[in-house]
Coordinates of C-alpha atoms and ligand atoms in Angstrom, one line a residue:
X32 CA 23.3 44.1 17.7
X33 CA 19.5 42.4 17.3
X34 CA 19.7 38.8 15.5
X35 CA 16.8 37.8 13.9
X36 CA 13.9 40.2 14.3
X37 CA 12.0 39.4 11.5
X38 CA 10.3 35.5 12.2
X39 CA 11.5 33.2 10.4
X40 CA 10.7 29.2 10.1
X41 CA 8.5 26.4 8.6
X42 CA 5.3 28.2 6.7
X43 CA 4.4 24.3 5.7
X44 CA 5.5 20.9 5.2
X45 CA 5.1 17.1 3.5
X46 CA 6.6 14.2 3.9
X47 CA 6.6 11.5 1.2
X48 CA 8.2 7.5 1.6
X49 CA 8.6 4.7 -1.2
X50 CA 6.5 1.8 -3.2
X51 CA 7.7 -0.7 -1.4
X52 CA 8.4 -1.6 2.8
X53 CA 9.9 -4.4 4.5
X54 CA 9.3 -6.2 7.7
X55 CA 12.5 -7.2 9.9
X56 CA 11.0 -9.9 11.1
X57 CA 12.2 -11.7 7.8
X58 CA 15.3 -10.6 8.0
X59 CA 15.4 -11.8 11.9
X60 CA 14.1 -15.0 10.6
X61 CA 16.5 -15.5 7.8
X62 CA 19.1 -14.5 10.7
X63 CA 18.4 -16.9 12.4
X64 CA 18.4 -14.4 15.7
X65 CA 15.8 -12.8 18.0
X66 CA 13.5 -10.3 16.4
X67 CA 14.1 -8.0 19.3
X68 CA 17.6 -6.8 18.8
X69 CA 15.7 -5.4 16.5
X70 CA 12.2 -4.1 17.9
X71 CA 13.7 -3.4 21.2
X72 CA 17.7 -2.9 20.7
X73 CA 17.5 -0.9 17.7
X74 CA 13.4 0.1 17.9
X75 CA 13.1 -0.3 14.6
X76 CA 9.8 -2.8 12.5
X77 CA 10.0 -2.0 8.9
X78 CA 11.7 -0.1 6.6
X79 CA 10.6 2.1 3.5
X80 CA 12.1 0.4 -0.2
X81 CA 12.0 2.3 -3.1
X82 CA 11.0 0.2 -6.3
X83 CA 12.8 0.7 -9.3
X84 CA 11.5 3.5 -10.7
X85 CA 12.0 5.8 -7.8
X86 CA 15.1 7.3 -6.0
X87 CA 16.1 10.2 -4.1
X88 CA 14.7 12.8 -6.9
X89 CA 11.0 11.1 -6.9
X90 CA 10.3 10.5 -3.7
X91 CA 11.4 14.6 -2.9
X92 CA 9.7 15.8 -6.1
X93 CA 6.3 13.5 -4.6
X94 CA 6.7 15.3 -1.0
X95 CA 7.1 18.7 -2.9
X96 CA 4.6 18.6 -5.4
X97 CA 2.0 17.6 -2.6
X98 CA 3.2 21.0 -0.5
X99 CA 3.2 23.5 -3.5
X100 CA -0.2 22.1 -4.4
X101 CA -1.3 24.2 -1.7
X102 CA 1.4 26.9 -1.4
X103 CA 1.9 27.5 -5.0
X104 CA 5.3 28.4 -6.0
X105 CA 4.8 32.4 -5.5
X106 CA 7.7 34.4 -3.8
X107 CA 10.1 31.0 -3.7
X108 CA 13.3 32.1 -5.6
X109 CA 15.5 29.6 -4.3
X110 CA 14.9 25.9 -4.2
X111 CA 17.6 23.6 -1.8
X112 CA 17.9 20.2 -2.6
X113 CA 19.7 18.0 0.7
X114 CA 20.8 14.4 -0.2
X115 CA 23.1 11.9 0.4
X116 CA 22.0 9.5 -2.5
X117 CA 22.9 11.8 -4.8
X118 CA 22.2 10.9 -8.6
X119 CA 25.1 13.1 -10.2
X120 CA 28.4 14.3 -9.2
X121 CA 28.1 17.5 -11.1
X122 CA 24.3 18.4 -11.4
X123 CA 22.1 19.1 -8.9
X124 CA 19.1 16.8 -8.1
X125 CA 17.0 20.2 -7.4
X126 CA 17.4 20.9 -10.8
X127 CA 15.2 17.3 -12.3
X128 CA 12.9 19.0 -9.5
X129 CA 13.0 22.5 -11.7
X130 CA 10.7 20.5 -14.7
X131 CA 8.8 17.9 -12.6
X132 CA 7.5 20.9 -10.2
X133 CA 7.3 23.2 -13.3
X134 CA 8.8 25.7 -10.8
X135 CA 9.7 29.2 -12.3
X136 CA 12.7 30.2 -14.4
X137 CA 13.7 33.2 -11.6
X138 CA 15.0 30.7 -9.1
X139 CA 18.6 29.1 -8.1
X140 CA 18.8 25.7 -7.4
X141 CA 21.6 23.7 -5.7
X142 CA 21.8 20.7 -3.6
X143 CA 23.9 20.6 0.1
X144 CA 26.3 17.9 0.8
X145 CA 27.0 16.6 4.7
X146 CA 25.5 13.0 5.3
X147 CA 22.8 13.4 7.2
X148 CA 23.3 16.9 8.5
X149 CA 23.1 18.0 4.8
X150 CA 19.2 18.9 5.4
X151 CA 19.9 21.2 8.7
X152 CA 22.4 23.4 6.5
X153 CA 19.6 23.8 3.4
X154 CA 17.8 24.8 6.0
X155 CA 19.8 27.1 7.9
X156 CA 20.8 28.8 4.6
X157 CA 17.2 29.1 4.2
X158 CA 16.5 31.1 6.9
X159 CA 19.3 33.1 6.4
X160 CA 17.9 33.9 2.9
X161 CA 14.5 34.4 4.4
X162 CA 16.3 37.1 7.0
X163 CA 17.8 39.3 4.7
X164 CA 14.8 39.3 2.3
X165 CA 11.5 38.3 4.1
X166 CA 9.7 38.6 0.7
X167 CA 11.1 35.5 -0.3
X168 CA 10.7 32.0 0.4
X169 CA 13.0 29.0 -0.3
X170 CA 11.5 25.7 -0.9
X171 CA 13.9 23.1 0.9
X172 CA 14.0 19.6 -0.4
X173 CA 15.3 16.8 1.9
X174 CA 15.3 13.0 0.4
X175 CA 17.1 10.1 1.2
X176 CA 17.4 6.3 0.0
X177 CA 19.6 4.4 3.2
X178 CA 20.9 1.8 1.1
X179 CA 23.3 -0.4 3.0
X180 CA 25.0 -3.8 1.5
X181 CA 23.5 -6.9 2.7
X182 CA 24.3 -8.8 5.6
X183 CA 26.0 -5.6 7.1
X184 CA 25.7 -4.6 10.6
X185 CA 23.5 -1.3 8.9
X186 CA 21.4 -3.7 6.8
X187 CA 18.1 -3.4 9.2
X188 CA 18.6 0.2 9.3
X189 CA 17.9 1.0 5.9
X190 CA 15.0 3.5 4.7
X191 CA 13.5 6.1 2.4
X192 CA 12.2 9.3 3.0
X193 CA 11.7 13.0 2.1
X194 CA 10.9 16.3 3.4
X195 CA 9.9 19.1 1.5
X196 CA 9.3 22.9 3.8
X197 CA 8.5 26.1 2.4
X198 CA 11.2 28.0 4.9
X199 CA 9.8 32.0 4.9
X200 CA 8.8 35.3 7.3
X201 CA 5.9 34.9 9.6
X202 CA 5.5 31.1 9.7
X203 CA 2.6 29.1 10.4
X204 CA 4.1 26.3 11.7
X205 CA 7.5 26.3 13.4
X206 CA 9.4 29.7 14.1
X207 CA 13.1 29.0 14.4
X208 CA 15.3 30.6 16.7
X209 CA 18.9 32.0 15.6
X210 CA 20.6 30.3 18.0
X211 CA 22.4 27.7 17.5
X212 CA 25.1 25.3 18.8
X213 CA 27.6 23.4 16.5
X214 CA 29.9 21.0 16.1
X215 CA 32.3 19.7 13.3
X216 CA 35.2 16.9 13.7
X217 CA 36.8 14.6 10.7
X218 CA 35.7 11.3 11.5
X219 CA 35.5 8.0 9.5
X220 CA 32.6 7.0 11.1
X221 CA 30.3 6.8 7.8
X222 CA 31.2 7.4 4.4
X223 CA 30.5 6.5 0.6
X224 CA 33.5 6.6 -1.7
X225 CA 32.5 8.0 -5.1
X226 CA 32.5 4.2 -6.5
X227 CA 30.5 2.4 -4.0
X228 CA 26.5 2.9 -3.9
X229 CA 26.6 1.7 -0.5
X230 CA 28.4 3.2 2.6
X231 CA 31.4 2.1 4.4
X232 CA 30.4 2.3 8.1
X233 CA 31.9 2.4 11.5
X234 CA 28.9 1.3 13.8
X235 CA 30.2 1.6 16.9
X236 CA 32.1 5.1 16.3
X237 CA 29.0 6.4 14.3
X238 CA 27.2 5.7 17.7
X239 CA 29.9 7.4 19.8
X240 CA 30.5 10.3 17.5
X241 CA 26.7 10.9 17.7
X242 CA 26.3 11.3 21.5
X243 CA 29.7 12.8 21.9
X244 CA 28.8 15.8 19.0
X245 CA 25.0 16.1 21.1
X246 CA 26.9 17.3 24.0
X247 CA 29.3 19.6 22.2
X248 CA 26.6 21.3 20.3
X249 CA 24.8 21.5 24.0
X250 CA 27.0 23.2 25.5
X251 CA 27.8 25.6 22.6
X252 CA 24.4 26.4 22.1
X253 CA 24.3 27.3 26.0
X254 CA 27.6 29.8 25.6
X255 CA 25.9 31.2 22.7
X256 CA 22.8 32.2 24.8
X257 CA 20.6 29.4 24.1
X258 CA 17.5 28.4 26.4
X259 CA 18.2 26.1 29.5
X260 CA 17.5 23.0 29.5
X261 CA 14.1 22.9 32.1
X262 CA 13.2 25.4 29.1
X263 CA 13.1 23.0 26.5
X264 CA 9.6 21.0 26.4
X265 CA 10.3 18.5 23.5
X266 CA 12.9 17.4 21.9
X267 CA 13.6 15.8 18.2
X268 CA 16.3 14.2 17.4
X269 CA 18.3 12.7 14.0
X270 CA 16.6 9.5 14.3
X271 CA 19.1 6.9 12.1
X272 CA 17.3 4.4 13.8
X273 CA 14.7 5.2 16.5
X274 CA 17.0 3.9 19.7
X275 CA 19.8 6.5 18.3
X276 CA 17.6 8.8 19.2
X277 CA 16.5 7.5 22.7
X278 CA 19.9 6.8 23.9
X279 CA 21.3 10.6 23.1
X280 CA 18.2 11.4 25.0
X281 CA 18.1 9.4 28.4
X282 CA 21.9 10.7 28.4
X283 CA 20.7 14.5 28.4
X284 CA 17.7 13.8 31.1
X285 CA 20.1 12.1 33.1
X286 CA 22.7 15.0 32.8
X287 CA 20.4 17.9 33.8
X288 CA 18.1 15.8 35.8
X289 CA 15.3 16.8 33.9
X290 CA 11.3 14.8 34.6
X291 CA 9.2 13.7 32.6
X292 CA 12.5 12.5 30.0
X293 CA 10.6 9.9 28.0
X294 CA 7.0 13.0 27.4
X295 CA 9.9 15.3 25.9
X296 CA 10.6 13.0 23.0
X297 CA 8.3 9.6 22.5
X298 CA 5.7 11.9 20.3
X299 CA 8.9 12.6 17.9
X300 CA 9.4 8.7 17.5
X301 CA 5.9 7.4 15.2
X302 CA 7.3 7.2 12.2
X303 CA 11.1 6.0 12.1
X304 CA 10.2 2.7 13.3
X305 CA 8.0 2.3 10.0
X306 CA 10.0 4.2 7.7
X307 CA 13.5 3.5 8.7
X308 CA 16.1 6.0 8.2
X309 CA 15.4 8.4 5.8
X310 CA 19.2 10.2 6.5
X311 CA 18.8 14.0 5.8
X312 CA 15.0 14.1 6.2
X313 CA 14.8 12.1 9.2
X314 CA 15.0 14.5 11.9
X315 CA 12.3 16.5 10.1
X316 CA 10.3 12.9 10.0
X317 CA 10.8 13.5 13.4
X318 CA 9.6 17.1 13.9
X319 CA 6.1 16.2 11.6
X320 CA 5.4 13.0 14.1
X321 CA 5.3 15.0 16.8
X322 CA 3.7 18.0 15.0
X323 CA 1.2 14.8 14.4
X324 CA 0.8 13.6 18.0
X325 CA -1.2 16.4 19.0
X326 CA -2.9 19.8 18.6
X327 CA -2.3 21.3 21.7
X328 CA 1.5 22.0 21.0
X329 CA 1.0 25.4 21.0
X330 CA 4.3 28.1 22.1
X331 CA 5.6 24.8 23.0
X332 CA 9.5 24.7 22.6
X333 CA 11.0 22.2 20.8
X334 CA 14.4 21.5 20.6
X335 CA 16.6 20.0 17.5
X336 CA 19.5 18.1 17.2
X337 CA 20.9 17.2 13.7
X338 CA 23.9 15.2 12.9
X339 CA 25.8 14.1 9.9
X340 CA 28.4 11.5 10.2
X341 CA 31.9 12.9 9.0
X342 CA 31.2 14.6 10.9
X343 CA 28.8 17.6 11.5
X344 CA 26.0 18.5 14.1
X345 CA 23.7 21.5 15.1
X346 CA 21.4 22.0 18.5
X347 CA 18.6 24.6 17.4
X348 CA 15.5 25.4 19.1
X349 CA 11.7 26.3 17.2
X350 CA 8.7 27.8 19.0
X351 CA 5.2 25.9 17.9
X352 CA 3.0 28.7 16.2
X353 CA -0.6 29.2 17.5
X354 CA -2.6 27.7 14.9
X355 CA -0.2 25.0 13.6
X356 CA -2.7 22.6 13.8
X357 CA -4.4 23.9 11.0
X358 CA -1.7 23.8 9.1
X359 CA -1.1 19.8 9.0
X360 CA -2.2 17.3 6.8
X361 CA -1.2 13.8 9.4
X362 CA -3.8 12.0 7.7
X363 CA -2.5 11.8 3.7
X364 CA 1.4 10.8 5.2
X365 CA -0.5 7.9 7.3
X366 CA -1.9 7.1 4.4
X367 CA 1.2 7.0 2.1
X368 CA 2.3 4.7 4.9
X369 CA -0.8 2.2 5.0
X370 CA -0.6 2.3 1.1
X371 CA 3.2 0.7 0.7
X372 CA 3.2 -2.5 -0.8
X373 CA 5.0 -5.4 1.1
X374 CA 8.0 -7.4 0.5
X375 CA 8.6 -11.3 1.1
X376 CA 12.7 -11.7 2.1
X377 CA 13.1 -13.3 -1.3
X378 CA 11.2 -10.4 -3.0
X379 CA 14.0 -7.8 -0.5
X380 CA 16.7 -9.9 -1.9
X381 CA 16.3 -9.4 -5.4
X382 CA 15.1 -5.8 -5.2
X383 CA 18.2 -5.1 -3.3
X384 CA 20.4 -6.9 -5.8
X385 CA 18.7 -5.3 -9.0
X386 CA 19.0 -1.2 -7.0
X387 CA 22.9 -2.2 -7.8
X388 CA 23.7 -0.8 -11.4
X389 CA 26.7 0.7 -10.6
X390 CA 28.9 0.2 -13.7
X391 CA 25.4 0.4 -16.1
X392 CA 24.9 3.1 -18.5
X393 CA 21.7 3.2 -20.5
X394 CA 18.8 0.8 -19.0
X395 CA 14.7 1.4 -18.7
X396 CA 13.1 0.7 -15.8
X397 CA 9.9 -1.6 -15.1
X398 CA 7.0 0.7 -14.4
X399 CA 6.0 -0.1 -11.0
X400 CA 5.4 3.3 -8.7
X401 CA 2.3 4.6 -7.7
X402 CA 3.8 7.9 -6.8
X403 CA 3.2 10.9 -9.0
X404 CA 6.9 10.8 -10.2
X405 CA 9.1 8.1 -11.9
X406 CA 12.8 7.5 -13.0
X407 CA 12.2 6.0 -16.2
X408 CA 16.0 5.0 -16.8
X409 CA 19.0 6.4 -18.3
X410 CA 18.8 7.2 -22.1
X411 CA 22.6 8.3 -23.6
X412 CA 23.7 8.7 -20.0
X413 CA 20.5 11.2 -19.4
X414 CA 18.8 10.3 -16.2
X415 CA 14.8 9.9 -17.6
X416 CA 12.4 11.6 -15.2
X417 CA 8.5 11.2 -15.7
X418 CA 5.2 12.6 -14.3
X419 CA 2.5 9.9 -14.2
X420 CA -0.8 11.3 -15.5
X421 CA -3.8 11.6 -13.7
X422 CA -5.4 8.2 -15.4
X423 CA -2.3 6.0 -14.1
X424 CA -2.1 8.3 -10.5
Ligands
LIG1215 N1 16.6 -8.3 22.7 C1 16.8 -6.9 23.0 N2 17.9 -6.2 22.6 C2 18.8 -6.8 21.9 C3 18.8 -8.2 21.6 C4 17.6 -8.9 22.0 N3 17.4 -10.2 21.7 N4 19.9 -8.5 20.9 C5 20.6 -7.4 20.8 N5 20.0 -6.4 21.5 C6 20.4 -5.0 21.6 C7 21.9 -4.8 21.9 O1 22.1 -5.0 23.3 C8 22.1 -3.4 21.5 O2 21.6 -2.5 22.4 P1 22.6 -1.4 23.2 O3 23.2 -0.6 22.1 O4 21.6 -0.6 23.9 O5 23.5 -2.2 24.0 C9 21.3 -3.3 20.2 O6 20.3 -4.3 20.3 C10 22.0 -3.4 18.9 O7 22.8 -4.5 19.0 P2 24.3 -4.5 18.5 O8 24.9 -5.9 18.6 O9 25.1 -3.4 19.0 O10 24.0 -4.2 16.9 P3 24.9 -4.3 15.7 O11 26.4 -4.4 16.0 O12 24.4 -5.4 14.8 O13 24.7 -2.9 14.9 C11 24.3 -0.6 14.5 C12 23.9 -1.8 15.4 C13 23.4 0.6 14.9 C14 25.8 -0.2 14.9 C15 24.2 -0.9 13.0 O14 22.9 -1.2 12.7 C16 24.8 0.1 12.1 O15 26.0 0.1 11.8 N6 23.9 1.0 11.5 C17 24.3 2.0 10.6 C18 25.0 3.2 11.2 C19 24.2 4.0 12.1 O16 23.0 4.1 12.0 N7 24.8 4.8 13.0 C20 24.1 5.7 13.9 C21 24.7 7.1 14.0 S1 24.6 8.0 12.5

């Protein structure tokens, strides 16, 4: 039996980050310790902060808004929100999204749950949607606050981030192949109990559960029928923080004794050092840096690995469409980047303190975002979304 004849993958994308960033090198310095466990053990500078009035819906509903700006919202009957900072137990983020986005009535919306692999299943639902009904087109929403406590082992690996893709037939961008490899074990590596707003984390298995899961899904994705490795000429991987990344990948050259190692997957690595981790968008931070890095990708062959502590992780591979270039808008994200306003430590500290309202019911936030979406606050237990208007934009 054929699998997948019909094309199916990324028509377009945006990314969006938060008001605020961070610089390590205050935390180092508070730390008292060398700033290059940080630059050079974890390869990670800064990290995206979300101000008061923003969260996980915001910063998704700014990368969306910017996509179907130029997409429009025809065809898209299914919109799939991916988070791990979830705002409700009960209601779907996507569904804030519905009104800010002033997407159509004819449309289901629900968000996916699986740490950071939660974005990899919206997406592979997509396609799957996309493959029985190539009319259609699902709008897939990936956005992430990495909040962790302070003074944690996971503190300098916090971030914010989003990715928004219009997943449909004949794609501009990225065609994704049906193959797949997978992996799923129940590990305690990294978890957040319904009454904590920060994780629980196991560093050291989050680290080994990673690699170990990379080289299950490999070789699945091999007895499934999947390309060899001397096949593959990028790779992009779940970047939690940028070494992650690097480490799963010198362990895979090494293995197949591949050349070239560090070409296949430096252009995927721009943006996490800047941004942080942005959990289920950040292997698709990945994919649009080194969409970014150059226009000659071409029928280049990229592959994927996703993973979600838990745990649950996927090895796909995309073909680059001729013409992607066209298609990309590096310039406005680099932007977003330049335009985030700085933090002091002391300034971190009391940002990080005032994100905890765990326990508070009804409160207004201070109006502080620039983005073209704000959490007001919580009226009668109603989470308050606002567009800003063109005069305050
Ligand atoms: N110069 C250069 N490198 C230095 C250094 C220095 N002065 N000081 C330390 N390092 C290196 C260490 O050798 C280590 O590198 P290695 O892993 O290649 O050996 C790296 O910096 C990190 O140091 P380590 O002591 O292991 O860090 P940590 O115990 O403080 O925590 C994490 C690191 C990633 C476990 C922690 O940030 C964390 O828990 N993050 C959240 C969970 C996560 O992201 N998991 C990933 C999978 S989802």
């Amino acid at each position: 039996m054929d699998i997948g004849t019909t094309p199916v993958g990324i028509v377009d994308f945006e990314l969006a980050t938060s008001h605020f960033v961070f610089d390590l090198a205050h935390l180092a310095a508070q730390q008292g310790i060398d700033v290059n466990k940080y630059h050079v053990g974890l390869r990670q500078e800064r990290f995206s902060m979300p101000a008061l009035d923003e969260d996980a819906v915001t910063v998704g509903a700014a990368a969306a808004s910017r996509l179907l700006a130029r997409t429009g919202t025809e065809q898209i009957r299914t919109l799939i929100f991916a988070t791990e900072s979830s705002v409700d137990q009960s209601k779907s983020a996507g569904t804030f999204l519905h009104t800010l986005l002033q997407l159509p009535q004819h449309i289901r919306v629900f968000e996916t749950k699986q740490a950071c692999y939660a974005g990899t299943a919206a997406l592979q639902l997509a396609l799957a949607l996309v493959a029985r009904n190539p009319r259609e087109r699902v709008l897939v929403i990936m956005s992430d606050i990495a909040r962790y406590e302070r003074n944690t082992a996971g503190e300098p690996t916090q971030g914010a981030g989003a990715a928004a893709l219009i997943v449909g037939a004949n794609p501009n961008i990225l065609e994704i192949s049906p193959i797949s490899g997978v992996w799923t074990g129940n590990v305690h590596d990294f978890w957040r109990p319904n009454d904590r707003s920060t994780p629980l984390v196991n560093g050291a298995l989050s680290l080994e559960t990673y690699l170990r899961s990379f080289t299950a899904c490999w070789n699945d994705y091999r007895e499934q029928g999947g390309a060899e490795a001397s096949d593959i000429d990028y790779f992009v991987h779940h970047q939690p923080f940028t070494k992650m990344a690097v480490k799963a990948h010198e362990r895979f050259v090494r293995t197949h004794k591949l050349e070239n190692g560090s070409e296949m997957i430096e252009p995927s690595l721009r943006y996490t050092p800047i941004i942080g981790n942005s959990y289920t968008a950040s292997m698709y931070v990945g994919l649009a840096s080194l969409l970014h890095s150059s226009n000659a990708l071409a029928g280049k062959r990229v592959g994927l690995f996703s993973y979600g502590s838990g745990a649950t992780a996927e090895f796909f591979t995309a073909q680059i469409v001729p013409g992607y270039e066209k298609f990309l808008h590096a310039a406005d994200f680099q932007q977003q980047l330049h335009s985030r306003v700085p933090l002091t430590f002391e300034e971190y500290v009391a940002l990080h303190d005032a994100h905890e309202r765990t326990g508070l019911t009804d409160y207004e936030n201070p109006q502080v975002t620039c983005a073209p979406f704000r959490f007001a606050g919580v009226r009668e237990g109603v989470r308050q979304y606002e567009a800003r208007t063109n005069e305050e934009a």
